[in-house]
Coordinates of N, CA and C in Angstrom, one line a residue:
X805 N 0.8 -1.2 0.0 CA 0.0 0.0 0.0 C 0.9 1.3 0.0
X806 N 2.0 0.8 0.3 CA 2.8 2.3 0.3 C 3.6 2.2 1.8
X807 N 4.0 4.0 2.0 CA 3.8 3.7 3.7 C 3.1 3.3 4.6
X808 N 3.9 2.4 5.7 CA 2.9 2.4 7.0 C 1.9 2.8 7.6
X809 N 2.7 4.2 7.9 CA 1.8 5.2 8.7 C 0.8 5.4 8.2
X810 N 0.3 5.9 6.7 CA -0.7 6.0 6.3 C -1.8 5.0 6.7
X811 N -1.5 3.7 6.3 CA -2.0 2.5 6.1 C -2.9 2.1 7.2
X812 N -1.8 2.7 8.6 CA -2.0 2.2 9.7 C -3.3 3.0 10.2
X813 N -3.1 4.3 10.1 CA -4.3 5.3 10.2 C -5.8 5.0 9.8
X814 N -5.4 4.7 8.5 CA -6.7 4.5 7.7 C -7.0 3.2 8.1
X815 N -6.7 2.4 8.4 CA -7.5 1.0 9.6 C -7.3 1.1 10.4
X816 N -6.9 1.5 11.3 CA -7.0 2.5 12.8 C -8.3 3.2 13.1
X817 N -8.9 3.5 11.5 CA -10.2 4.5 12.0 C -11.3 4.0 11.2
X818 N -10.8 2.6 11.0 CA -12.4 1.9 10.5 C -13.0 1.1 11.4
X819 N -14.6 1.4 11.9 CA -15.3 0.6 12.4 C -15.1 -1.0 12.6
X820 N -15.0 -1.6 13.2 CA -15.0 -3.1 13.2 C -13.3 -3.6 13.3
X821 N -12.1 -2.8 13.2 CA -10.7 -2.7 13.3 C -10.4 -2.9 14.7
X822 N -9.7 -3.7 15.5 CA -9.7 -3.4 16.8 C -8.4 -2.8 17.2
X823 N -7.1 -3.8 16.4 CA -5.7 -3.2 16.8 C -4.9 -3.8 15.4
X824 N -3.9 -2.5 15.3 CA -3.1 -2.7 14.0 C -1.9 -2.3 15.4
X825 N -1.0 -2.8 13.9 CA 0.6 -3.1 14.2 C 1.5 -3.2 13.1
X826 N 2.6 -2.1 12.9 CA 3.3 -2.0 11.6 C 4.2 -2.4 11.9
X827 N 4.8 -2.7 10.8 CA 5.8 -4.2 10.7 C 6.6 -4.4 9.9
X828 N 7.4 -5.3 9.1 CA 8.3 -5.8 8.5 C 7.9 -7.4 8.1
X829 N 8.0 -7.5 6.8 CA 7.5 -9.1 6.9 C 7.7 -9.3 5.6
X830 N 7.7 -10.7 4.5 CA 7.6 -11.2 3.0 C 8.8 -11.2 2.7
X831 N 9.6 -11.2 3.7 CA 11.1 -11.4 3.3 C 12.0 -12.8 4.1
X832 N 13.5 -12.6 4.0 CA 14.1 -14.1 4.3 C 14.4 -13.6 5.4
X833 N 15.3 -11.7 5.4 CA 16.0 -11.3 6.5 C 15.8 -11.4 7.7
X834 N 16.5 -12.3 8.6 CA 16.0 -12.3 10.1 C 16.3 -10.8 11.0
X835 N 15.1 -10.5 11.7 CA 15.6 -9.5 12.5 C 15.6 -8.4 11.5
X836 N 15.2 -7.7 10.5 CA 15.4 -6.6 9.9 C 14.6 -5.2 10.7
X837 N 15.3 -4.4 10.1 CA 14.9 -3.0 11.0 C 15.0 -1.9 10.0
X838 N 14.3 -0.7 9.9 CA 14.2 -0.1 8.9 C 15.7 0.4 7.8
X839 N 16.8 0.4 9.1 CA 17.6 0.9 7.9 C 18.4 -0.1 7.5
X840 N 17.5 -1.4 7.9 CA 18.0 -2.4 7.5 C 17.3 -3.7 6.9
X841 N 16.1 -3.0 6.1 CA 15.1 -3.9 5.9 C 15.3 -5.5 5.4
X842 N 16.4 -5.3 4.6 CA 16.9 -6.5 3.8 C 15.4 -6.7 2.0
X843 N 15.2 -7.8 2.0 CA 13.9 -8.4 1.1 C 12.4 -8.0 1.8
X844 N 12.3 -7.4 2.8 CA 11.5 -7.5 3.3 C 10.3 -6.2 2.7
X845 N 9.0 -5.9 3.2 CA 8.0 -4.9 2.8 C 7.8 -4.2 4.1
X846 N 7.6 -3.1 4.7 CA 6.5 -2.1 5.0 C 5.0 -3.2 5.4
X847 N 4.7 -3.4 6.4 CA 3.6 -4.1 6.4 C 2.3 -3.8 7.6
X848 N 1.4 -3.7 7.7 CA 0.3 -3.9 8.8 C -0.1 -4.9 9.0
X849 N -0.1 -5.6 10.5 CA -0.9 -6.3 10.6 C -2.2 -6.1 11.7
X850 N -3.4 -6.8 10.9 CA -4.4 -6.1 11.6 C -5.2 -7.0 12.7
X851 N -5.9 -6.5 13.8 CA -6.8 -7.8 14.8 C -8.3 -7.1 14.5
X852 N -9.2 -7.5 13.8 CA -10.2 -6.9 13.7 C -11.9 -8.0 14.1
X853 N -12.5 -7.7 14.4 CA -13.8 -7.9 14.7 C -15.0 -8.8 13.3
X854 N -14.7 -9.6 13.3 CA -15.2 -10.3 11.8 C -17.4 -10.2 12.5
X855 N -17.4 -9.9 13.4 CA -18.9 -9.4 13.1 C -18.9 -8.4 13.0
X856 N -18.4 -7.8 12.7 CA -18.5 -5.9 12.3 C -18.2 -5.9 10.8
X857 N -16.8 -5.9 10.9 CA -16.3 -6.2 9.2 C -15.6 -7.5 9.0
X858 N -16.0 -7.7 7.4 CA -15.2 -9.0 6.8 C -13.9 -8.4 6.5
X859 N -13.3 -9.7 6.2 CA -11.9 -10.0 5.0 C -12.0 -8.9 4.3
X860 N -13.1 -9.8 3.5 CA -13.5 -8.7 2.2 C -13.6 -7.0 2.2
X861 N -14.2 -7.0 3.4 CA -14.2 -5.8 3.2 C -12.7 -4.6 3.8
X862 N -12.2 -5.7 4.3 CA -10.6 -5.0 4.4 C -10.2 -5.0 3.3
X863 N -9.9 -6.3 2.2 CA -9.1 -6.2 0.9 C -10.2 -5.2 0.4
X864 N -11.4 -4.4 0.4 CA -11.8 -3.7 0.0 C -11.4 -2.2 -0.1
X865 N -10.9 -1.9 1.0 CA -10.0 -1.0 1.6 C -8.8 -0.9 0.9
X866 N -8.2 -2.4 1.0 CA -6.6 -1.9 0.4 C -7.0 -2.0 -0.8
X867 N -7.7 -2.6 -1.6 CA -7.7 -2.1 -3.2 C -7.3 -0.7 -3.8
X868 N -8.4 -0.4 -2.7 CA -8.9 1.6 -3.2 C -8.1 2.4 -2.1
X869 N -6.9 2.0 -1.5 CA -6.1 3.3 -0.4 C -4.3 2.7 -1.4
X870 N -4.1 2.7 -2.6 CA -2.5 2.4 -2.8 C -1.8 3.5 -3.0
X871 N -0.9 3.7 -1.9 CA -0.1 5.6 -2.1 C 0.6 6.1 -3.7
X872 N 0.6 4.1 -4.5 CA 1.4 4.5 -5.2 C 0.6 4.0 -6.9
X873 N -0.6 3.6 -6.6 CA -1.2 2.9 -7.3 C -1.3 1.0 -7.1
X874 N -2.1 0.3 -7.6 CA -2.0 -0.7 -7.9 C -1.0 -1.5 -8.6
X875 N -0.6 -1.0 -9.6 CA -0.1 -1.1 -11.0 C 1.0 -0.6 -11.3
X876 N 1.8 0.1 -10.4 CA 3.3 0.8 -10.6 C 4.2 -0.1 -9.9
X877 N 4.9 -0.9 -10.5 CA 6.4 -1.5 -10.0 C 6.6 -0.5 -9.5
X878 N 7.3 -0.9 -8.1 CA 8.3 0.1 -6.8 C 9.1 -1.1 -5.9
X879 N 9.8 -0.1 -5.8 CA 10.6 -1.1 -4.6 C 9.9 -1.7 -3.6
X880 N 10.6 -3.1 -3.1 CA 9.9 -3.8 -2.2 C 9.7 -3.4 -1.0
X881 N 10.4 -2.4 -0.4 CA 9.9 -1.9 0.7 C 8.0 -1.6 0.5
X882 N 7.9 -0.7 -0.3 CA 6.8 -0.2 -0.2 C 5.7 -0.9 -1.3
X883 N 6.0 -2.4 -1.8 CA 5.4 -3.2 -2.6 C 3.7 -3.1 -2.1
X884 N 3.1 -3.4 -3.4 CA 1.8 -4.1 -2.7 C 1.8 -5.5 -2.2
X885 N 1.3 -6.0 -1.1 CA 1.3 -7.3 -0.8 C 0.8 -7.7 0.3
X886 N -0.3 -8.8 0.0 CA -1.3 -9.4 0.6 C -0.8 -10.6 1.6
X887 N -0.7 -11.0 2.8 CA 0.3 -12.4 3.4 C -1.0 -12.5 4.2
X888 N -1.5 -13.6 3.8 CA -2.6 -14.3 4.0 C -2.3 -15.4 5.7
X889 N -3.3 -15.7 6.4 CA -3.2 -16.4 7.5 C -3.5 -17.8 7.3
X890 N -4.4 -18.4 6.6 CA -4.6 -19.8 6.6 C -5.4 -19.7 4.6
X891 N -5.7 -21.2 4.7 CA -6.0 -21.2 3.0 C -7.7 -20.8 2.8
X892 N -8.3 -19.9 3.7 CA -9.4 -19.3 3.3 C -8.9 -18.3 3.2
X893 N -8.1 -17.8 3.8 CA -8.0 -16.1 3.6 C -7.1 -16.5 2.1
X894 N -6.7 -17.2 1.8 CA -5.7 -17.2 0.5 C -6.9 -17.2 -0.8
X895 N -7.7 -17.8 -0.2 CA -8.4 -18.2 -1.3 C -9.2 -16.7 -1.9
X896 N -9.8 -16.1 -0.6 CA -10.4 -14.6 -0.8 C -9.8 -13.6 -1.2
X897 N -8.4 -13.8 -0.7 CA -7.3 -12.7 -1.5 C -7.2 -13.0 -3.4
X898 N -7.0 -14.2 -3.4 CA -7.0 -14.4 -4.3 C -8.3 -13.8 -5.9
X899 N -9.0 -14.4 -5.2 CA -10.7 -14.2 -5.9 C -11.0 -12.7 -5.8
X900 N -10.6 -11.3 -4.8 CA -10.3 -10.5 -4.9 C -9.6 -9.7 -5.7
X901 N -8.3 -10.3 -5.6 CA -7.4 -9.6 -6.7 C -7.4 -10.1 -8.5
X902 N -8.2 -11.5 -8.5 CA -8.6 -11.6 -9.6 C -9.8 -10.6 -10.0
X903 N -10.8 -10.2 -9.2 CA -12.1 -9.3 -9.4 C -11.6 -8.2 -9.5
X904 N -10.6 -7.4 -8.9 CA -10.3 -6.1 -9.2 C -9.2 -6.1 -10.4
X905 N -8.7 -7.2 -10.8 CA -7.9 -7.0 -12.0 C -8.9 -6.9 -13.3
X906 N -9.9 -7.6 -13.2 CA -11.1 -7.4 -14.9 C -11.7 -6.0 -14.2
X907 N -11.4 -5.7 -13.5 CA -12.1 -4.2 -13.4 C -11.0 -3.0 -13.9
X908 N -9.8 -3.7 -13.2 CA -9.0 -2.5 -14.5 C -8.1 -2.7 -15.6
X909 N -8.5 -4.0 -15.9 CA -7.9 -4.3 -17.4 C -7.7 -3.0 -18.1
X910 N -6.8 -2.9 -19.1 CA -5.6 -4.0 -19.6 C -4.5 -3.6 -18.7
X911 N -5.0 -2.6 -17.4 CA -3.7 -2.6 -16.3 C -3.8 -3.7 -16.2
X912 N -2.0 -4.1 -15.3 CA -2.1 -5.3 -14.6 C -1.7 -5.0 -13.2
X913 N -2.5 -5.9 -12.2 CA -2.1 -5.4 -10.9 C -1.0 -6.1 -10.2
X914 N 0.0 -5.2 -9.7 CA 1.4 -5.8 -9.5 C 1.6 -6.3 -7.7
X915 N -0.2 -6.8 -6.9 CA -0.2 -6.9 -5.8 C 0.9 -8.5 -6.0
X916 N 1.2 -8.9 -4.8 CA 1.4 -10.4 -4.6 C 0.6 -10.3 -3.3
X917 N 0.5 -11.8 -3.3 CA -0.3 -13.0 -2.3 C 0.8 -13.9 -2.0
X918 N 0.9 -14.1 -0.8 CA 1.6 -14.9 0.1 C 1.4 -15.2 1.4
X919 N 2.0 -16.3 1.6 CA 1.6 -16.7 3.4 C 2.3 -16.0 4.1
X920 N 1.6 -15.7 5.4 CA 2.5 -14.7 6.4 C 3.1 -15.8 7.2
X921 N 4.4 -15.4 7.0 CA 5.7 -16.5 8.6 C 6.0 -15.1 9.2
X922 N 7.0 -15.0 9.0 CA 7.5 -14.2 10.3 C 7.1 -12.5 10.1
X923 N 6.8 -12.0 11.3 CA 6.1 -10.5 11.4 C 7.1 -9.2 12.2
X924 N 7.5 -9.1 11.8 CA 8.8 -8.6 12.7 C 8.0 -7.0 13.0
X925 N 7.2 -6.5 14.9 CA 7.2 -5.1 14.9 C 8.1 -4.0 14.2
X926 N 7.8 -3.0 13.7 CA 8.9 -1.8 13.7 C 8.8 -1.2 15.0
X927 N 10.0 -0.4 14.8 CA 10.5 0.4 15.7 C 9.5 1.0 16.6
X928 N 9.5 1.5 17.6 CA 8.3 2.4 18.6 C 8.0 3.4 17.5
X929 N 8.9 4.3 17.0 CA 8.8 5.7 16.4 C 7.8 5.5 15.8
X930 N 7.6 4.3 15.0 CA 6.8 4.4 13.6 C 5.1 3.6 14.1
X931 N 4.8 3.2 15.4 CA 3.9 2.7 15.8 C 3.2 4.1 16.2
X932 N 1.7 4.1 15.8 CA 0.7 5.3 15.5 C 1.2 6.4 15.6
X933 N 2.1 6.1 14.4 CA 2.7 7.7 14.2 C 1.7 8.9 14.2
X934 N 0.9 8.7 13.7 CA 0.0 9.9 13.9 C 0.2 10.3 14.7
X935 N -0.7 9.5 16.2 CA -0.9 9.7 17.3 C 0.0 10.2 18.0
X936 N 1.1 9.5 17.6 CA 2.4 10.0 18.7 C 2.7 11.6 18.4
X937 N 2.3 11.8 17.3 CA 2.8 13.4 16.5 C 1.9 14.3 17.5
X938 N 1.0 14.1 18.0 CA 0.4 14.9 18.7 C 1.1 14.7 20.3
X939 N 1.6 15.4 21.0 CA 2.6 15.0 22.1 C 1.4 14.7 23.4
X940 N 1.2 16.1 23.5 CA 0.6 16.5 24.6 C -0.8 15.6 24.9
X941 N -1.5 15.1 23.9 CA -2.6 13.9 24.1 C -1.8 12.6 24.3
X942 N -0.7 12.4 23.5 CA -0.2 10.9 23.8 C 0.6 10.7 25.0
X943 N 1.3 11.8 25.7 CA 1.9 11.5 27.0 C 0.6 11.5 28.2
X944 N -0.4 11.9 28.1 CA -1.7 11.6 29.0 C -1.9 10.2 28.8
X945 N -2.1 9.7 27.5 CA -2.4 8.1 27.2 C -1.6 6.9 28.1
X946 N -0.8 7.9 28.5 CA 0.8 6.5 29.2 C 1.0 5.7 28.1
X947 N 1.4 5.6 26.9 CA 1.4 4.5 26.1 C 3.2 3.9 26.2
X948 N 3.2 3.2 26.9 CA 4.7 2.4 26.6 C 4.8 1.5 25.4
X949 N 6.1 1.1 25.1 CA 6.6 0.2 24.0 C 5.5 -1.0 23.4
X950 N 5.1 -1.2 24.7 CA 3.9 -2.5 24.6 C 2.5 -2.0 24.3
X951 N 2.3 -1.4 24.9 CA 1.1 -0.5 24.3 C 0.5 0.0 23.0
X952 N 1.9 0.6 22.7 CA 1.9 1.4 21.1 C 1.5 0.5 20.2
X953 N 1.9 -0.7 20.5 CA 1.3 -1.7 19.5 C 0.5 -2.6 19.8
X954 N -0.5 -2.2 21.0 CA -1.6 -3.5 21.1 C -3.0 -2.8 21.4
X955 N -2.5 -1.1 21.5 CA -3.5 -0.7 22.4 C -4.5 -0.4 21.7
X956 N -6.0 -1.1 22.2 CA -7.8 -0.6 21.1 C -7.2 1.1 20.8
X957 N -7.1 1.7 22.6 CA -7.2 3.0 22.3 C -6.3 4.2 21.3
X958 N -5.2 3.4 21.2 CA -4.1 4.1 20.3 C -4.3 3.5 19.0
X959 N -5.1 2.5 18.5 CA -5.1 2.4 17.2 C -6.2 3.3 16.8
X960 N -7.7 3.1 17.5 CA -8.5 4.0 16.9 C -7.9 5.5 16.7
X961 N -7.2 6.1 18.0 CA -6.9 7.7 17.6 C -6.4 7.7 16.8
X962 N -5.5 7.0 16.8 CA -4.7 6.8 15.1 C -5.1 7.6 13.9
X963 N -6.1 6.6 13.9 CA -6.8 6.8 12.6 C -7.8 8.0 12.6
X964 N -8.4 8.1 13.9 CA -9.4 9.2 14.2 C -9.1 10.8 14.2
X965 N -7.5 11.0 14.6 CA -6.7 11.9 14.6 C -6.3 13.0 13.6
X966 N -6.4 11.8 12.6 CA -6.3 12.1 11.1 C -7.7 12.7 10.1
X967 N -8.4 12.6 11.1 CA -10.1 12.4 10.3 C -10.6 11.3 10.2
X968 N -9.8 10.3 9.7 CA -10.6 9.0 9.4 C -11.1 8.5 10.1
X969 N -12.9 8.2 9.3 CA -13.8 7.5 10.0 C -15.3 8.8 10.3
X970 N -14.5 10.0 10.5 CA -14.9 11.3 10.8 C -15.9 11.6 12.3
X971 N -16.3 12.8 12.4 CA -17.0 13.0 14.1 C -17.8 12.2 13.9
X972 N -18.9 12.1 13.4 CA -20.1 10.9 13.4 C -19.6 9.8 13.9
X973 N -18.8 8.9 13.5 CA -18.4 7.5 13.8 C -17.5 7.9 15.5
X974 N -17.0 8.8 15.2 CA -16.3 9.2 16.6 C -17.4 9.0 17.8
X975 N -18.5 9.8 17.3 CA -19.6 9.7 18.6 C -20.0 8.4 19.1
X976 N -20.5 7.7 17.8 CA -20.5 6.0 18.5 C -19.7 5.5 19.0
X977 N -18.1 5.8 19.0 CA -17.0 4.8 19.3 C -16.7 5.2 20.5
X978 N -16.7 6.8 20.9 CA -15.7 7.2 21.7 C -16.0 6.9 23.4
X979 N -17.2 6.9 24.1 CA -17.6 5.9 24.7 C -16.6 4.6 25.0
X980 N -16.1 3.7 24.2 CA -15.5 2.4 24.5 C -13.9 2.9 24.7
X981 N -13.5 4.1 24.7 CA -12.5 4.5 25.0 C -11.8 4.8 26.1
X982 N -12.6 5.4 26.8 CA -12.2 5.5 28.3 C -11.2 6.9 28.6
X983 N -12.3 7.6 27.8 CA -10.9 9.1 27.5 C -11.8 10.0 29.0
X984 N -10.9 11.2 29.3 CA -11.3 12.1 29.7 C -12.1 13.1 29.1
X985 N -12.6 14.0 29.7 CA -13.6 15.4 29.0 C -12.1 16.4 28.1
X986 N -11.4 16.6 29.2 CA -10.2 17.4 27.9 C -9.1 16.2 26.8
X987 N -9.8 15.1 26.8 CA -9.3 13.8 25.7 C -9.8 14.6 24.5
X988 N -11.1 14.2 24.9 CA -12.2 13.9 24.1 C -12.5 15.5 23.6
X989 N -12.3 16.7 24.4 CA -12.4 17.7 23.3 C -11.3 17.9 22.0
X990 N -10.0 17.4 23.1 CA -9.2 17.8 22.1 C -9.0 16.7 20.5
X991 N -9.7 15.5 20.8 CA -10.2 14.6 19.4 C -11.4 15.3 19.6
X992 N -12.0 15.9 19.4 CA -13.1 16.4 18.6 C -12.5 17.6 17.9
X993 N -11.7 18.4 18.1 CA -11.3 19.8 17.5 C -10.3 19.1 16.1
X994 N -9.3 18.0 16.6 CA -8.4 17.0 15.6 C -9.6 16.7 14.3
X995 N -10.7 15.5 15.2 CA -11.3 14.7 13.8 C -11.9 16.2 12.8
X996 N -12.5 17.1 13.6 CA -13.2 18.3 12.3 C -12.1 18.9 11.8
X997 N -10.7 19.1 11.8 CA -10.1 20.0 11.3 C -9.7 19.0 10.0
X998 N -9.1 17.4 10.4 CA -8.8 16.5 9.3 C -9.4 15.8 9.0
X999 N -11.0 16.1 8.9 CA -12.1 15.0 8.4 C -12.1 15.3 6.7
X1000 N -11.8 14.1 6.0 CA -11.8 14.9 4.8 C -10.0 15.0 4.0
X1001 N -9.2 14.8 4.9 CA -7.7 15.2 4.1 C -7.4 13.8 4.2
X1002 N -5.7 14.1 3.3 CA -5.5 12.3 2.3 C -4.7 12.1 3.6
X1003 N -4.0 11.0 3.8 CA -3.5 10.4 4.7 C -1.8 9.9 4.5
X1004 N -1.3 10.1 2.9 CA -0.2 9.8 2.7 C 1.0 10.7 3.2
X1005 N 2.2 9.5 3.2 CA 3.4 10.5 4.1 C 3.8 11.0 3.8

């Protein structure tokens, strides 16, 4: 899909998403780290709620969010690429990316599909970067090393921070949050200013 951060945001602030985690993965290199990625990709992995949303409607997502298009060879850091968990999800990826390639024929789409093995977190810096960019809300959060990447509440701001998802969905969700009254104004003054802008880095 491109960068991370973007990626991470924009499923951070969809409904039915519970916790994302950006990562390193599709490669041999053991242990890789950004300035040392090796073969590896730029990756999310996501824990989401399958009675809220499907599969499908995540590969629906990554279809229509690519920073760089579908269809543009790029380096494999920032490749498109699908790493599937068992042979249903392979099969949906698959049937997916066959369905969105007759839709843009005579492009061809340069996603791959593959099994996910090893998932290597990135660095703290790059976990809900968004969020972290805002200082003063995220040192109230307490979010340590372990947090940054498990927390419900730091993935939704994530994405909610940025806009996505917008106030409306904010009102239903924010409730399960467990914020304060000065949290929660200052994500309300965030989601209306970036409800509406792109998300890429």
């Amino acid at each position: 899909m491109g960068c991370f951060w973007g990626a991470e945001s924009l499923y951070g602030g969809t409904r039915g998403v519970l916790r994302t985690t950006v990562g390193y993965a599709g490669g041999t290199k053991d242990q890789p780290t950004y300035r040392n990625l090796g073969d590896h990709t730029e990756v999310l992995e996501i824990d989401y709620d399958p009675t809220v949303i499907s599969y499908q409607q995540l590969l629906h997502i990554f279809w229509n969010n690519h920073e760089y298009g579908l269809t543009t060879v790029i380096k494999r850091q920032y490749m498109s690429l699908i790493l599937y968990h068992d042979d249903e999800q392979k099969q949906i990826a698959e049937l997916s990316k066959a369905k969105e390639g007759k839709r843009r024929t005579p492009e061809v789409i340069t996603t791959e599909i593959a099994p996910k093995r090893n998932f290597y977190p990135a660095e703290d810096y790059h976990q809900k970067y968004r969020l972290q960019g805002h200082r003063d809300l995220s040192e109230t959060l307490n979010l340590n090393s372990k947090l940054l990447r498990t927390s419900y509440v730091a993935t939704k701001l994530n994405g909610y921070l940025v806009g996505v998802g917008g106030v409306e969905q904010f009102k239903t969700e924010v409730d399960t949050m467990g914020l304060t009254p000065s949290q929660k104004e200052y994500c309300y003054h965030y989601i209306e200013k970036n409800e509406g802008q792109g998300l890429y880095c």
